[in-house]
Coordinates of C-alpha atoms (C1' of nucleotides) in Angstrom, one line a residue:
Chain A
X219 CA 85.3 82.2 116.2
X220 CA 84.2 82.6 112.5
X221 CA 80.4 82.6 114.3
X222 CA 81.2 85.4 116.2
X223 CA 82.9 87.4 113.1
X224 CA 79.7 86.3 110.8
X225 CA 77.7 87.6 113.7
X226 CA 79.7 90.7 114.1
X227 CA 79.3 91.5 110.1
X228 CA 75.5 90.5 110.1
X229 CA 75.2 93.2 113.2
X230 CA 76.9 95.8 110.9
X231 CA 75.0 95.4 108.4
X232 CA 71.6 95.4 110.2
X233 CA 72.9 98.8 111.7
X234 CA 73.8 100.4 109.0
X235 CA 70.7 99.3 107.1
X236 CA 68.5 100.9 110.2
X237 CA 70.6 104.2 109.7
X238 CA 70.8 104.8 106.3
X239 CA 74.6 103.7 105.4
X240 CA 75.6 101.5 103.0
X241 CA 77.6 98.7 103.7
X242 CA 78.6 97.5 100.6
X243 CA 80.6 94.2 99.7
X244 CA 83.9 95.7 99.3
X245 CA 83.4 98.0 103.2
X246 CA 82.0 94.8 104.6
X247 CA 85.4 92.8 103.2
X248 CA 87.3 95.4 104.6
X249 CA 85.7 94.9 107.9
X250 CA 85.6 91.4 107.7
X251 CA 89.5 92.1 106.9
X252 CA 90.0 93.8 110.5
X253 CA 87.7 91.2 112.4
X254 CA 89.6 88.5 111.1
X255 CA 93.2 89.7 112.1
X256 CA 92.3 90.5 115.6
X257 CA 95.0 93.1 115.6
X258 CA 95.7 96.3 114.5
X259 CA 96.8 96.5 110.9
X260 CA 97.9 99.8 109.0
X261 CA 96.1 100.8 105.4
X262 CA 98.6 98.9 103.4
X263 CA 98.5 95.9 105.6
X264 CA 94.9 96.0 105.0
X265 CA 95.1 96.5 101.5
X266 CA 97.4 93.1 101.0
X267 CA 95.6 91.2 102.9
X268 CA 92.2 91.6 101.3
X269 CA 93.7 90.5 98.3
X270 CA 94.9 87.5 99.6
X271 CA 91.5 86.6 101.4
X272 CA 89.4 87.3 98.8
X273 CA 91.5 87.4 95.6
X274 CA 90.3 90.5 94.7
X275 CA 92.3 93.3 94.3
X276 CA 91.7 96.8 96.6
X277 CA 94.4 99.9 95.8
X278 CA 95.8 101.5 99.3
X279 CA 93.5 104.1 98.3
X280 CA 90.3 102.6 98.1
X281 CA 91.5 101.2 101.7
X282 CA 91.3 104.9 103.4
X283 CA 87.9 105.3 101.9
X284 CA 86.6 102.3 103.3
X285 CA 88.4 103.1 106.9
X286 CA 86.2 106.7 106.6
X287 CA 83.3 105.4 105.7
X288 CA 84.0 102.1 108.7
X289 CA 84.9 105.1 111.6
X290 CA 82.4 107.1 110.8
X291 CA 79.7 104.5 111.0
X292 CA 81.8 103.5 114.4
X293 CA 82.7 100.2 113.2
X294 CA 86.5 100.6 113.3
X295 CA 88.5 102.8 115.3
X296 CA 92.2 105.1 114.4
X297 CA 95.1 104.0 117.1
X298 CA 96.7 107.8 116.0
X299 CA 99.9 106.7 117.7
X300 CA 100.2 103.9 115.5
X301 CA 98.7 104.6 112.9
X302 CA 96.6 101.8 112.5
X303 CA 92.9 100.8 112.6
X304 CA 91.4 97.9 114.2
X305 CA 87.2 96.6 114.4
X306 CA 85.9 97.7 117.5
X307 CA 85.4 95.3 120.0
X308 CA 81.9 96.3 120.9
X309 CA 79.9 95.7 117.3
X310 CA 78.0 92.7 118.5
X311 CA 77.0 94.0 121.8
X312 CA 74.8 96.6 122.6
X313 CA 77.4 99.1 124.5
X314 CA 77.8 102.4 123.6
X315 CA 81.1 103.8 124.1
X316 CA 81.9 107.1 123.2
X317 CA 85.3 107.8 124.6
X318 CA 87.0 104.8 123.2
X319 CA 90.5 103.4 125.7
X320 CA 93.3 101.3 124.2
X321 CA 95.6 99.7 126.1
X322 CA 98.6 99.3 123.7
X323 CA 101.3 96.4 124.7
X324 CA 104.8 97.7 123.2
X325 CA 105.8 94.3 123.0
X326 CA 103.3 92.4 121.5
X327 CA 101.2 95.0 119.7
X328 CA 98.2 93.6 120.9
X329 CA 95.6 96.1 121.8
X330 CA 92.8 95.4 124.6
X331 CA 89.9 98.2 124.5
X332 CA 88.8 98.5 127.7
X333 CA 86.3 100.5 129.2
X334 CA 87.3 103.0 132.7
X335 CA 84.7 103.4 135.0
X336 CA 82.0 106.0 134.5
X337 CA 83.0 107.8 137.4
X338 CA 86.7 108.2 136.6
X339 CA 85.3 109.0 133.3
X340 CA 83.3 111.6 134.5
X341 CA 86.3 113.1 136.7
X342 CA 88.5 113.0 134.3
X343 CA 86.4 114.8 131.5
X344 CA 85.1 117.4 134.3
X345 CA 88.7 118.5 135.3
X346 CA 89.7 118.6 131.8
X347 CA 86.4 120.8 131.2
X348 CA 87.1 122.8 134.8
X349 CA 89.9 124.3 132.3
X350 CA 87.5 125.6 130.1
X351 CA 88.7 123.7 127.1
X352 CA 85.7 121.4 126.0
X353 CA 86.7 117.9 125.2
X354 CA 85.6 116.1 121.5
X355 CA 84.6 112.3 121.4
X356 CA 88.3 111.5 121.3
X357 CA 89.9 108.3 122.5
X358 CA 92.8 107.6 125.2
X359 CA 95.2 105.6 123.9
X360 CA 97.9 104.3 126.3
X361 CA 100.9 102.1 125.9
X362 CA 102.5 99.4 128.2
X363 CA 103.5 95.9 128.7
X364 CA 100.7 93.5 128.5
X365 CA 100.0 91.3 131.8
X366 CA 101.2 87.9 129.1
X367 CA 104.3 90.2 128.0
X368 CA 105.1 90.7 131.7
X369 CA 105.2 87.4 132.9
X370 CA 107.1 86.3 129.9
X371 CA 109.7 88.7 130.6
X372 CA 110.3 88.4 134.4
X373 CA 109.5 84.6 134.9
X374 CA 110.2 82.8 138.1
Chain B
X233 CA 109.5 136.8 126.3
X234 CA 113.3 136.3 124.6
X235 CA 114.5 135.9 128.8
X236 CA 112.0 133.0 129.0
X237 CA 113.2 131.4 125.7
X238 CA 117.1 132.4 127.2
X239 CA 116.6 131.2 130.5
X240 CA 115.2 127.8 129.0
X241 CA 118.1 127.6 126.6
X242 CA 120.2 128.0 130.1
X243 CA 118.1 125.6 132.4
X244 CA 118.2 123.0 129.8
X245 CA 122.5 123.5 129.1
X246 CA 122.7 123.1 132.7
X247 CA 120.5 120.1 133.5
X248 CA 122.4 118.3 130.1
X249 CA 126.1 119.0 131.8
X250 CA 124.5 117.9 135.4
X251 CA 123.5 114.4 133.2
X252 CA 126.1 113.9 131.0
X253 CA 124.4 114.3 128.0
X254 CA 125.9 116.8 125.0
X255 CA 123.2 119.9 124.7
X256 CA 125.6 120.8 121.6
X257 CA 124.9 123.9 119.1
X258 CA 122.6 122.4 116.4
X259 CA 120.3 120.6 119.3
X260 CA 120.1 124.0 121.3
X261 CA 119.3 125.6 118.5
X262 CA 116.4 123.3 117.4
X263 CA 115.0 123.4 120.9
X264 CA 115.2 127.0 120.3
X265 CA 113.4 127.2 117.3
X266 CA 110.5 125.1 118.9
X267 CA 110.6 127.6 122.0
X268 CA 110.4 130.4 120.0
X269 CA 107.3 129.2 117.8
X270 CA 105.5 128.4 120.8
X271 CA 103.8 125.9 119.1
X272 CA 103.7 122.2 117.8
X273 CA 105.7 121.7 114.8
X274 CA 106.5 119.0 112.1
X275 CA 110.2 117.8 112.0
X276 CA 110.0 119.1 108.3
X277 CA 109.1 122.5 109.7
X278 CA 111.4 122.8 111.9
X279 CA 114.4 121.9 109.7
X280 CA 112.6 124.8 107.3
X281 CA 112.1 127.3 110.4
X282 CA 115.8 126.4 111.5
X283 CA 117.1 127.7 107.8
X284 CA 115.2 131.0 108.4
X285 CA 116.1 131.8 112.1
X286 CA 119.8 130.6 111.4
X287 CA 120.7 131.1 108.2
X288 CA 122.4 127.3 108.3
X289 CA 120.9 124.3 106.8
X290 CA 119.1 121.7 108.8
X291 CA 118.0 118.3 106.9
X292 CA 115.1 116.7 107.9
X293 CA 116.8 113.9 108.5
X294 CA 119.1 115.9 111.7
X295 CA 116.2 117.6 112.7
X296 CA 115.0 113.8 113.7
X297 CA 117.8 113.0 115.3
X298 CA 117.9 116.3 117.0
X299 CA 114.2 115.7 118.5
X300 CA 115.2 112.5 119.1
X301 CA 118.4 113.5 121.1
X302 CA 115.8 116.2 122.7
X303 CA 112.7 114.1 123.6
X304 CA 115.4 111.4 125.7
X305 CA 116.4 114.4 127.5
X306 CA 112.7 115.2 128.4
X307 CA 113.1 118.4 127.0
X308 CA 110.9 118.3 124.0
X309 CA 107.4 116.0 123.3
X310 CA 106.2 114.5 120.6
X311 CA 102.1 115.0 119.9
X312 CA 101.6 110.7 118.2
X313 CA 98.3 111.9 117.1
X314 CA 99.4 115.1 114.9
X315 CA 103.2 113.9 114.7
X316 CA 104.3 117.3 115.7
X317 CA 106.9 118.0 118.5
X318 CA 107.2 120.9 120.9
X319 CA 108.8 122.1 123.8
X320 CA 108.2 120.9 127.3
X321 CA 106.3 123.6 128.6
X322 CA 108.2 123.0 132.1
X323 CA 111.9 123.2 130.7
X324 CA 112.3 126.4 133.0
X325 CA 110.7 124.9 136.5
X326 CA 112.2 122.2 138.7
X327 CA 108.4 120.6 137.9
X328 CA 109.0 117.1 137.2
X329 CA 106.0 115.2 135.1
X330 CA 106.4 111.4 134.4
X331 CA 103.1 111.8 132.1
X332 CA 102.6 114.3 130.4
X333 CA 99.0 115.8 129.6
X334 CA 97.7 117.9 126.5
X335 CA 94.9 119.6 125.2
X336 CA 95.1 119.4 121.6
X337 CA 92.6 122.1 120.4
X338 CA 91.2 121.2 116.9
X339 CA 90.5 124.9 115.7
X340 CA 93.2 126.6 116.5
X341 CA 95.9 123.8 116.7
X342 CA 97.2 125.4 119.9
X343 CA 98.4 122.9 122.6
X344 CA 98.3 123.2 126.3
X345 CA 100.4 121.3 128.6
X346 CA 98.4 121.0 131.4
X347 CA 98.8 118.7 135.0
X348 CA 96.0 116.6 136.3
X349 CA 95.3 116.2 139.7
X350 CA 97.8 113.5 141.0
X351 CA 95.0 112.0 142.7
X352 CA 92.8 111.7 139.8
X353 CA 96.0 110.1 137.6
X354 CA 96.8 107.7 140.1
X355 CA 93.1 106.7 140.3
X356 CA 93.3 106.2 136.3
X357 CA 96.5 104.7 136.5
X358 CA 95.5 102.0 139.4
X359 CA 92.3 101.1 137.3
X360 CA 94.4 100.2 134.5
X361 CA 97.1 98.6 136.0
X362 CA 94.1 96.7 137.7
X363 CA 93.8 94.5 134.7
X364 CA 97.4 93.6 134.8
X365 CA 98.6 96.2 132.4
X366 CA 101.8 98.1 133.2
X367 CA 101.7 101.7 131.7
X368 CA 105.0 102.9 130.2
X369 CA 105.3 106.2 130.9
X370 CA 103.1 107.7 128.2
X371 CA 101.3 110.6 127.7
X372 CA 97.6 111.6 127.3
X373 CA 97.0 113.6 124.0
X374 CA 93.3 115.2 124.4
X375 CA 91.4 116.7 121.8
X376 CA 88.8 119.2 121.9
X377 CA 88.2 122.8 121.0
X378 CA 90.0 125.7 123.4
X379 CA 87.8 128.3 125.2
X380 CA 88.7 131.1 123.0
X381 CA 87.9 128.9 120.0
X382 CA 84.8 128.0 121.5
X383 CA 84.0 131.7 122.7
X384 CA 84.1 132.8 119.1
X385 CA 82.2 130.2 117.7
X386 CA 79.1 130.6 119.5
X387 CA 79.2 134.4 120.7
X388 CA 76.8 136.3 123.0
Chain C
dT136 C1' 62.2 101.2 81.8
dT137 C1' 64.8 104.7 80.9
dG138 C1' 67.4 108.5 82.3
dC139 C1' 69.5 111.2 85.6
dA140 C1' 71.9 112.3 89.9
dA141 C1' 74.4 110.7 93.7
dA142 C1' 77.4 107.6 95.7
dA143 C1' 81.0 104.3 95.4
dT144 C1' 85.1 102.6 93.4
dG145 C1' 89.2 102.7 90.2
dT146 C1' 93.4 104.9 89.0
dT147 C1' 97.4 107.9 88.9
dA148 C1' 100.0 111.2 90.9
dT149 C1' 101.9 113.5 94.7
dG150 C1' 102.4 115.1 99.4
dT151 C1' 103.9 114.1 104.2
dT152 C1' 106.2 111.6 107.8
dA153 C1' 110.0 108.7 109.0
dT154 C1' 114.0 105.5 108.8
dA155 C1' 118.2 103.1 106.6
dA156 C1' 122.8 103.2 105.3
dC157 C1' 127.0 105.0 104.8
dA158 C1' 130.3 109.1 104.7
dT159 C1' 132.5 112.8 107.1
dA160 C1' 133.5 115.8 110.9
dT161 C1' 133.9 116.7 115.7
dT162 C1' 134.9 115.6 120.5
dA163 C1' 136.8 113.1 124.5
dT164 C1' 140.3 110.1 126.1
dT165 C1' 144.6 107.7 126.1
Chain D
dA210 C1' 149.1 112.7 118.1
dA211 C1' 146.3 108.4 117.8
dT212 C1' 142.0 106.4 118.2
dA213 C1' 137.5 105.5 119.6
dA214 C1' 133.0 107.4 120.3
dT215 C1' 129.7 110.6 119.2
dA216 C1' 127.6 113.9 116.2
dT217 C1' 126.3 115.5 111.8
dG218 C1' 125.9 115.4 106.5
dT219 C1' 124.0 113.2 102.6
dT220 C1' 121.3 110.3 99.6
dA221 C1' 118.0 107.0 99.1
dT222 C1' 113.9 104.8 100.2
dA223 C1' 110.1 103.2 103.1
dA224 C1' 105.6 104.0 105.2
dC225 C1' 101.5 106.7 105.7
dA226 C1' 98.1 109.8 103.6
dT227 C1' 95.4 112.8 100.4
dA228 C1' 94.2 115.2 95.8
dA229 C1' 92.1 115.0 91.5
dC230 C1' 89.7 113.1 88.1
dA231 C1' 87.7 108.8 85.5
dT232 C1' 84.5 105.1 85.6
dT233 C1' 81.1 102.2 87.5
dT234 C1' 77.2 101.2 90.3
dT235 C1' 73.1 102.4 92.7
dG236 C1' 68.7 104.7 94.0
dC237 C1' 65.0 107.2 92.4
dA238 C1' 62.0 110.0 89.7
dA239 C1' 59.8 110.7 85.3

DNA sequence: TTGCAAAATGTTATGTTATAACATATTATT
DNA sequence: AATAATATGTTATAACATAACATTTTGCAA
């Protein structure tokens, strides 16, 4: 688990390093912050909890900086409905994903990012273009009941 | 243009009665101020717009639970990535839409309520519900840049 | 190595979006 | 008319986000 986070950060920081970002302690803590919750967590959460894991203080402010800096290098990712941000599952593998998808549970808050198929990919963002509007990177976010939430709530 | 924005007003008084639910003064009348702006708006801007058009005062706070009474009737939507609401584009046909779609353009902030294939949806909706997710009836918010937008940025 | 410019972080203030809690008014039902 | 339910008014405050400017740190050229 914490091998997997230390891996995850020492990824990040190789990236970054290969494209000319700066990682720095505090954007790594911040990171670290995210990897360790496993769950979405809002600006403020994020500020609180970095103080208590590393004693040190970080102002809500200095939090959105360090989300900026974290999206744009593609480390973390926005939920907009939510309005929370969360690591992205993919740092220590090598898949590119550029239309992020969320599967939100409603219940739990836990958030699975998943990735469709190409090809419904590909349908999708060609019937969207058919329209002539032409899509940005931007994510699908969708809400639900998780498959554990489910089962929890109809047993038998 | 006003017999649009009427008949709406109508279609949507009828369909409450039919229901049960109260379509009183104040709610028509926000419902009419998003109709008439034609685009998204903040609940704050719409309690300002409702002073303007009406000449009666509107606190934030009731234009919530206006859009709120509004949005249970499926007659107004919320945008969770711009938290802006407007009005259902299909108030005045007997189209019903379980999940919604929009194209969110980035420029010119206009919104387009648009319907997917209902092959292509159920195809997205079976691939997610494939992993033992169960989609609540939510809505895809997409975000690009319109065709006229994108006609006048890059001309010739 | 020093000095400068750029980038990062700190700090304070304020803007924007949303809800809580309780009071008053209106409406439907008996 | 009494009363219960629903709707609206009002005030306060919570939660999310950005602006503006000060200070510190870093990278780099002289």
């Amino acid at each position: 688990m914490t091998d997997k986070i230390d891996s995850s950060l020492q990824k990040a920081q190789t990236e970054c390093m290969r494209t000319g970002l700066r990682l720095t302690d505090k954007r790594s803590k911040v990171l670290k912050t995210l990897l360790q919750a496993g769950k979405p967590l809002s600006a403020y959460d994020i500020a609180d909890q970095f103080k208590v894991s590393f004693s040190e203080s970080l102002s809500a402010m200095s939090a959105y900086r360090m989300l900026d800096f974290l999206m744009q290098a593609g480390l973390v990712h926005k939920l907009e409905t939510s309005n929370q941000y969360l690591a992205c599952s993919h740092i220590s593998c090598e898949h590119k994903h550029e239309l992020p998808q969320f599967l939100i549970c409603d219940q739990c808050h836990t958030v699975q990012e998943i990735g469709l198929g190409t090809h419904l990919l590909k349908e999708l963002k060609d019937s969207i273009e058919n329209t002539g509007f032409t899509l940005s990177s931007q994510q699908l976010e969708l809400h639900g009941i998780c498959a554990k939430c489910r089962a929890d709530l109809s047993p038998q």
